[in-house]
PDB file of C-alpha atoms in Angstrom:
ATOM      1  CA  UNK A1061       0.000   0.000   0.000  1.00  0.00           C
ATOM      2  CA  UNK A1062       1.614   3.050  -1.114  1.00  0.00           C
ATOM      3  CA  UNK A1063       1.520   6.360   0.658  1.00  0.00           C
ATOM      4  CA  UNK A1064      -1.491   8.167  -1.093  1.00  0.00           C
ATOM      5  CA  UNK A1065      -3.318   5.068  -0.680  1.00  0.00           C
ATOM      6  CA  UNK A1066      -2.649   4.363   2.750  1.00  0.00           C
ATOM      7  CA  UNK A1067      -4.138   8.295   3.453  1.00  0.00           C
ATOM      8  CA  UNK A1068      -7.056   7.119   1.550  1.00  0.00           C
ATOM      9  CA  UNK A1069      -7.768   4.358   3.811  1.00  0.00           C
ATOM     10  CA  UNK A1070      -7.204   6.268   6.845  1.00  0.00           C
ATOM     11  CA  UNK A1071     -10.029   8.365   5.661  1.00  0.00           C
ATOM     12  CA  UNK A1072     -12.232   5.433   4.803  1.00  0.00           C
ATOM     13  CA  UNK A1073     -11.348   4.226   8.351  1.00  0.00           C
ATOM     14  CA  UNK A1074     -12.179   7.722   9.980  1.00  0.00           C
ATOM     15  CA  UNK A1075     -15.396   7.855   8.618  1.00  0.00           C
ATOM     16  CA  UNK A1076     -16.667   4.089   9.442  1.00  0.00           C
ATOM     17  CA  UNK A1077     -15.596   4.823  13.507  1.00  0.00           C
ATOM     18  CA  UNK A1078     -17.625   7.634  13.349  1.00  0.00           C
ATOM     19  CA  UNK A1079     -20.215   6.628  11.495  1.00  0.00           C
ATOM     20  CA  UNK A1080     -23.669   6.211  13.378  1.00  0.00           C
ATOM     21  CA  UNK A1081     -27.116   5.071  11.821  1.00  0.00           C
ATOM     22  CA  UNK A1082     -29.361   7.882  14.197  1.00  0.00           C
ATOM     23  CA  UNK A1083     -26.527  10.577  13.864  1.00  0.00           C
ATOM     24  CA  UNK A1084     -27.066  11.760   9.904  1.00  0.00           C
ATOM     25  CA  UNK A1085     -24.324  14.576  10.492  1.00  0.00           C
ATOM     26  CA  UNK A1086     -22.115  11.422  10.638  1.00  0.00           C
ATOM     27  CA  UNK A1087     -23.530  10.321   7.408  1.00  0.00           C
ATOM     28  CA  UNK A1088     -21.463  12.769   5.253  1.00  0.00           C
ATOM     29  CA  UNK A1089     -23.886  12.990   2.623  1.00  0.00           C
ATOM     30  CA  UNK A1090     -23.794   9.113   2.265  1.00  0.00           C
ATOM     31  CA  UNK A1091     -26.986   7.001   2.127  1.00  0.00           C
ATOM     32  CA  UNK A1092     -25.960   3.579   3.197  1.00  0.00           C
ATOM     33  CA  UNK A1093     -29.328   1.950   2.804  1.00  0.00           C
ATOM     34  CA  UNK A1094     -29.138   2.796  -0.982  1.00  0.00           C
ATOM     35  CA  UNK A1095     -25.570   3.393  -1.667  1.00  0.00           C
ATOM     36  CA  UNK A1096     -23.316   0.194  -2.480  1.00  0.00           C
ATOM     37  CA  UNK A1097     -20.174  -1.176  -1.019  1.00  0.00           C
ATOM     38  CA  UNK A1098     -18.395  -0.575  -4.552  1.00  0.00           C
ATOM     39  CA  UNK A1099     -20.021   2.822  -3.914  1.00  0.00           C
ATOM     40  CA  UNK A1100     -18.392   3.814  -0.998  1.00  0.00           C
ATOM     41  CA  UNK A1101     -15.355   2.074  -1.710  1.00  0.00           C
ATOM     42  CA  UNK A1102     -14.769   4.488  -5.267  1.00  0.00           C
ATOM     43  CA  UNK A1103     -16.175   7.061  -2.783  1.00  0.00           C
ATOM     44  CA  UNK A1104     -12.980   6.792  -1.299  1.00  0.00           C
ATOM     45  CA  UNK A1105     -10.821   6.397  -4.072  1.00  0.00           C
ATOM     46  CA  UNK A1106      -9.877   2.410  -2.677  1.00  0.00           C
ATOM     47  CA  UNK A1107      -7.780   0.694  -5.135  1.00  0.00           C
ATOM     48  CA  UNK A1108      -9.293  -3.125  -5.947  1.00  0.00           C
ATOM     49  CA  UNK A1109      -6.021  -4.432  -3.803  1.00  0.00           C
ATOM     50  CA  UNK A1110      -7.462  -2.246  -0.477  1.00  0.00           C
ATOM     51  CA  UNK A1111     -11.202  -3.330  -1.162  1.00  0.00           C
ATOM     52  CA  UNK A1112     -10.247  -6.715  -0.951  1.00  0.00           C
ATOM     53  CA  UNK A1113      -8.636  -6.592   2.283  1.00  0.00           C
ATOM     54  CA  UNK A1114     -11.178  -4.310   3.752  1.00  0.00           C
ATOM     55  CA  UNK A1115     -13.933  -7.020   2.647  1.00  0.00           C
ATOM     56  CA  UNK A1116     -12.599 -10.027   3.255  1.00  0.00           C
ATOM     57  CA  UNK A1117      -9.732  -9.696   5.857  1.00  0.00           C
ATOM     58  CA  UNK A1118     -11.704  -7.686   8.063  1.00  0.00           C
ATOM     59  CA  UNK A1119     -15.449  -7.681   7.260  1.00  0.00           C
ATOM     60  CA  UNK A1120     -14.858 -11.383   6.775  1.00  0.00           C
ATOM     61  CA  UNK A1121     -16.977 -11.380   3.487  1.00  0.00           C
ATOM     62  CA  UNK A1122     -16.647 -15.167   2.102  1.00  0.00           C
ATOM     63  CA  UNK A1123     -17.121 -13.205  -1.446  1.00  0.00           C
ATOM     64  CA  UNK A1124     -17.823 -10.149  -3.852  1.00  0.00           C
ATOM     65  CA  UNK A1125     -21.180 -10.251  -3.285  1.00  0.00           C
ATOM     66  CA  UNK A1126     -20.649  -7.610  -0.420  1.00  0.00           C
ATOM     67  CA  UNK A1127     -20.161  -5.240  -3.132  1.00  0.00           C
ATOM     68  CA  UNK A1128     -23.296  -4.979  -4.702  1.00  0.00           C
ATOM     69  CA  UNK A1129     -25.459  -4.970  -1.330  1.00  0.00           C
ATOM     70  CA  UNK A1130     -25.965  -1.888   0.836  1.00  0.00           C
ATOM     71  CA  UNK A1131     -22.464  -0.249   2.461  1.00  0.00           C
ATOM     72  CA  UNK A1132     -24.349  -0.374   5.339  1.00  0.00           C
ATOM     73  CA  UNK A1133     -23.616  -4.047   6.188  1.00  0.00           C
ATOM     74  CA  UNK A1134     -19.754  -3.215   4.921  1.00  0.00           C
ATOM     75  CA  UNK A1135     -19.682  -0.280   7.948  1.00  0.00           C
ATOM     76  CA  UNK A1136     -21.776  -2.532  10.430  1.00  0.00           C
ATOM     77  CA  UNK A1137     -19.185  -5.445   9.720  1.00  0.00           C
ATOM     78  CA  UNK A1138     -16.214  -2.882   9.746  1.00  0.00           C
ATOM     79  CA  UNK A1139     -16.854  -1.074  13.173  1.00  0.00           C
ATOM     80  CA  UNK A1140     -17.978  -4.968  14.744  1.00  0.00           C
ATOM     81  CA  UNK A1141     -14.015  -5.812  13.825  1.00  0.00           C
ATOM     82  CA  UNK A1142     -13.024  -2.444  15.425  1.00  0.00           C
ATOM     83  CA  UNK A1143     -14.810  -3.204  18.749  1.00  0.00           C
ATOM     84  CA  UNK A1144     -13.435  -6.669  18.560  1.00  0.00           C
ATOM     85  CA  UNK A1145      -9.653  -5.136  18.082  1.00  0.00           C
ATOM     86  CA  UNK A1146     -10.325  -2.896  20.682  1.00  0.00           C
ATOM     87  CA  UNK A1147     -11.393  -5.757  22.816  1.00  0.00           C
ATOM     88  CA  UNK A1148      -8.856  -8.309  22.512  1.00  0.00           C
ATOM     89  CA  UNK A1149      -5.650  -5.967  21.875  1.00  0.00           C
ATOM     90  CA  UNK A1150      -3.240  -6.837  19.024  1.00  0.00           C
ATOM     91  CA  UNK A1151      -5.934  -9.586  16.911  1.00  0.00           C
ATOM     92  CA  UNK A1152      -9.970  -8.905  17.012  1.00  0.00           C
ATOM     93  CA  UNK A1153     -10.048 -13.055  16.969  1.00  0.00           C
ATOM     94  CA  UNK A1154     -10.117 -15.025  19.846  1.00  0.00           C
ATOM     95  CA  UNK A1155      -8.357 -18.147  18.571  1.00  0.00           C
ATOM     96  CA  UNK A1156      -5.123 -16.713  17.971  1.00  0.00           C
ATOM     97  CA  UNK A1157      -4.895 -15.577  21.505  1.00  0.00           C
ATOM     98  CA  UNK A1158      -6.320 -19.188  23.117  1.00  0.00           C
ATOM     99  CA  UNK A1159      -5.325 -21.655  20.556  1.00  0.00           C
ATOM    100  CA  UNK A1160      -7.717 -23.408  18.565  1.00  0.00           C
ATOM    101  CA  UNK A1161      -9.141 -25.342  21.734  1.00  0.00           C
ATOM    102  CA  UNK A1162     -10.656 -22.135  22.861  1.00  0.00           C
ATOM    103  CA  UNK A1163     -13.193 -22.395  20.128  1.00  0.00           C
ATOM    104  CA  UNK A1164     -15.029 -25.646  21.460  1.00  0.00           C
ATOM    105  CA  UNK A1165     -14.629 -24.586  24.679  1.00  0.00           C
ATOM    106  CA  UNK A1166     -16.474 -21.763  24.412  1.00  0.00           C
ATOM    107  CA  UNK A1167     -19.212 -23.459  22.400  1.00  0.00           C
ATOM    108  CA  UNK A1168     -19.395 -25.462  25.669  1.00  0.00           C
ATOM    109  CA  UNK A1169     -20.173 -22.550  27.902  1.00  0.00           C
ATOM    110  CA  UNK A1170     -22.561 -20.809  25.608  1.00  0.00           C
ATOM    111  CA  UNK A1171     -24.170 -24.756  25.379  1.00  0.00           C
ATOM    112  CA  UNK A1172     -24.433 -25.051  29.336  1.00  0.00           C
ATOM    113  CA  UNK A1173     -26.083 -21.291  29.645  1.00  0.00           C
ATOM    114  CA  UNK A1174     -28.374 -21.686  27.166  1.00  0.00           C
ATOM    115  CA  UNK A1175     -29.822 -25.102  28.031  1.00  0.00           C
ATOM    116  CA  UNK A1176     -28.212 -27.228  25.604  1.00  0.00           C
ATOM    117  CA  UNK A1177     -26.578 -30.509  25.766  1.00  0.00           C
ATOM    118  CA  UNK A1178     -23.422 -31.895  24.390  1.00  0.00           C
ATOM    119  CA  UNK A1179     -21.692 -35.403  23.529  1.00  0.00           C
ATOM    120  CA  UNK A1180     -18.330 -36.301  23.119  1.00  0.00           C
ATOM    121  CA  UNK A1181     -16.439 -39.010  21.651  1.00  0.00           C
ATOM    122  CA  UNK A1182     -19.890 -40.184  20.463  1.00  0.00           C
ATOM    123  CA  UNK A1183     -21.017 -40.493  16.906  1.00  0.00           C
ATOM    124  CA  UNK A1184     -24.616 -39.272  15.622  1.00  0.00           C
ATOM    125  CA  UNK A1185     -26.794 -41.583  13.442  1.00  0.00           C
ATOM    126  CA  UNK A1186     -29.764 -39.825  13.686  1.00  0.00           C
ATOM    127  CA  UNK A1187     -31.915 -36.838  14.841  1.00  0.00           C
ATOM    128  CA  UNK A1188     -35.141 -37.893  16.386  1.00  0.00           C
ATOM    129  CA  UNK A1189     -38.435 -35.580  15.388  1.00  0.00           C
ATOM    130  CA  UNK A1190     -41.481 -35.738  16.672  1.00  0.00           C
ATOM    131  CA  UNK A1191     -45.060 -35.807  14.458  1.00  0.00           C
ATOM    132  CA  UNK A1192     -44.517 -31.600  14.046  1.00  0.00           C
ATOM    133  CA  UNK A1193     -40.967 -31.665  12.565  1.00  0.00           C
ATOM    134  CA  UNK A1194     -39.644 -30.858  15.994  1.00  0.00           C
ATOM    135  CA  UNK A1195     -36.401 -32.495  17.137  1.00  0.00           C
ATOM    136  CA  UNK A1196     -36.883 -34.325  20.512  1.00  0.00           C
ATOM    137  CA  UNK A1197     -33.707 -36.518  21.231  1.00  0.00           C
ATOM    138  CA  UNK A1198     -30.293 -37.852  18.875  1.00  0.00           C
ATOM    139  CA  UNK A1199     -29.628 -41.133  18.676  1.00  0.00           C
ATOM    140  CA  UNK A1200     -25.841 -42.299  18.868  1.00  0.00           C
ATOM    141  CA  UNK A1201     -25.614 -46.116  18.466  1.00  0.00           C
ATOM    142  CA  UNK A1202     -27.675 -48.160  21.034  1.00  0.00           C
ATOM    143  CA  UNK A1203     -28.060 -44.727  23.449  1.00  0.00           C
ATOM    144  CA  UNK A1204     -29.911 -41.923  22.581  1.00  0.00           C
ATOM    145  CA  UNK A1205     -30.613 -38.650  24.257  1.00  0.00           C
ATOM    146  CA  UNK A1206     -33.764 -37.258  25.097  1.00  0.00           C
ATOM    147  CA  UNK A1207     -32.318 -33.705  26.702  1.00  0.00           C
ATOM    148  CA  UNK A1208     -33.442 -30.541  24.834  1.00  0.00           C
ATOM    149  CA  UNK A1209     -31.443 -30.383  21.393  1.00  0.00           C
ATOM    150  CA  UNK A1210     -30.868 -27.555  19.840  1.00  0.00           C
ATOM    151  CA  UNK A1211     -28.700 -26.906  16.044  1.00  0.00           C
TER     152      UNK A1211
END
């Protein structure tokens, strides 16, 4: 990233932490709801090699189809992976900081607080609905559990 392109960004940046949804004298003369990612982005003067990051290293877009939906997602997306960085300190991830086992672990927690249940080291051969589509129980070889399930 060169040095006129890096000011560019900054800008982008500066607007999308300021940038709030009830404050229009934040908006500066964007519309979000209507205006496009690619919008904003040649807004801002963003070369295709600064878009790309912006969308998929930190928006964590899977694909370009961020660019032809409303900027607002882009900015929502944006300022949740500044909050995140301003969180955790040097990464807005969690795994990096924890290791990899941090991620089931906290699926664990959020699993016990909300209700749910949990197997391990057991294999799945079938979800068990009742007469209304509604899954009651999983069955894992001869044992199956009748506990609230939940996807």
């Amino acid at each position: 990233m060169g040095m006129f392109e890096k000011r560019r960004f900054r800008n982008f940046l500066i607007y999308m932490n300021d940038y709030e949804a009830s404050d229009p004298s934040t908006h500066k003369g964007y519309n979000l709801k209507t205006m496009t990612s690619r919008e904003l982005y040649t807004a801002y003067g963003l070369d295709p090699y600064t878009q790309e990051f912006i969308g998929h290293t930190m928006a964590l877009f899977t694909d370009e189809g961020y660019l032809g939906r409303p900027a607002l997602e882009l900015i929502e997306a944006l300022q949740l992976y500044s909050i995140s960085l301003q969180s955790y300190g040097s990464s807005p991830y969690i795994y990096p900081l924890y290791g990899l086992g941090g991620l089931p672990e906290s699926f664990s927690r959020m699993a016990a607080i909300h209700g749910g249940t949990f197997m391990l080291n057991r294999s799945v051969d079938e979800i068990l609905y009742d007469e209304d589509g509604v899954a009651w129980g999983i069955r894992g070889g001869d044992e199956v559990q009748t506990e609230a399930a939940s996807a």
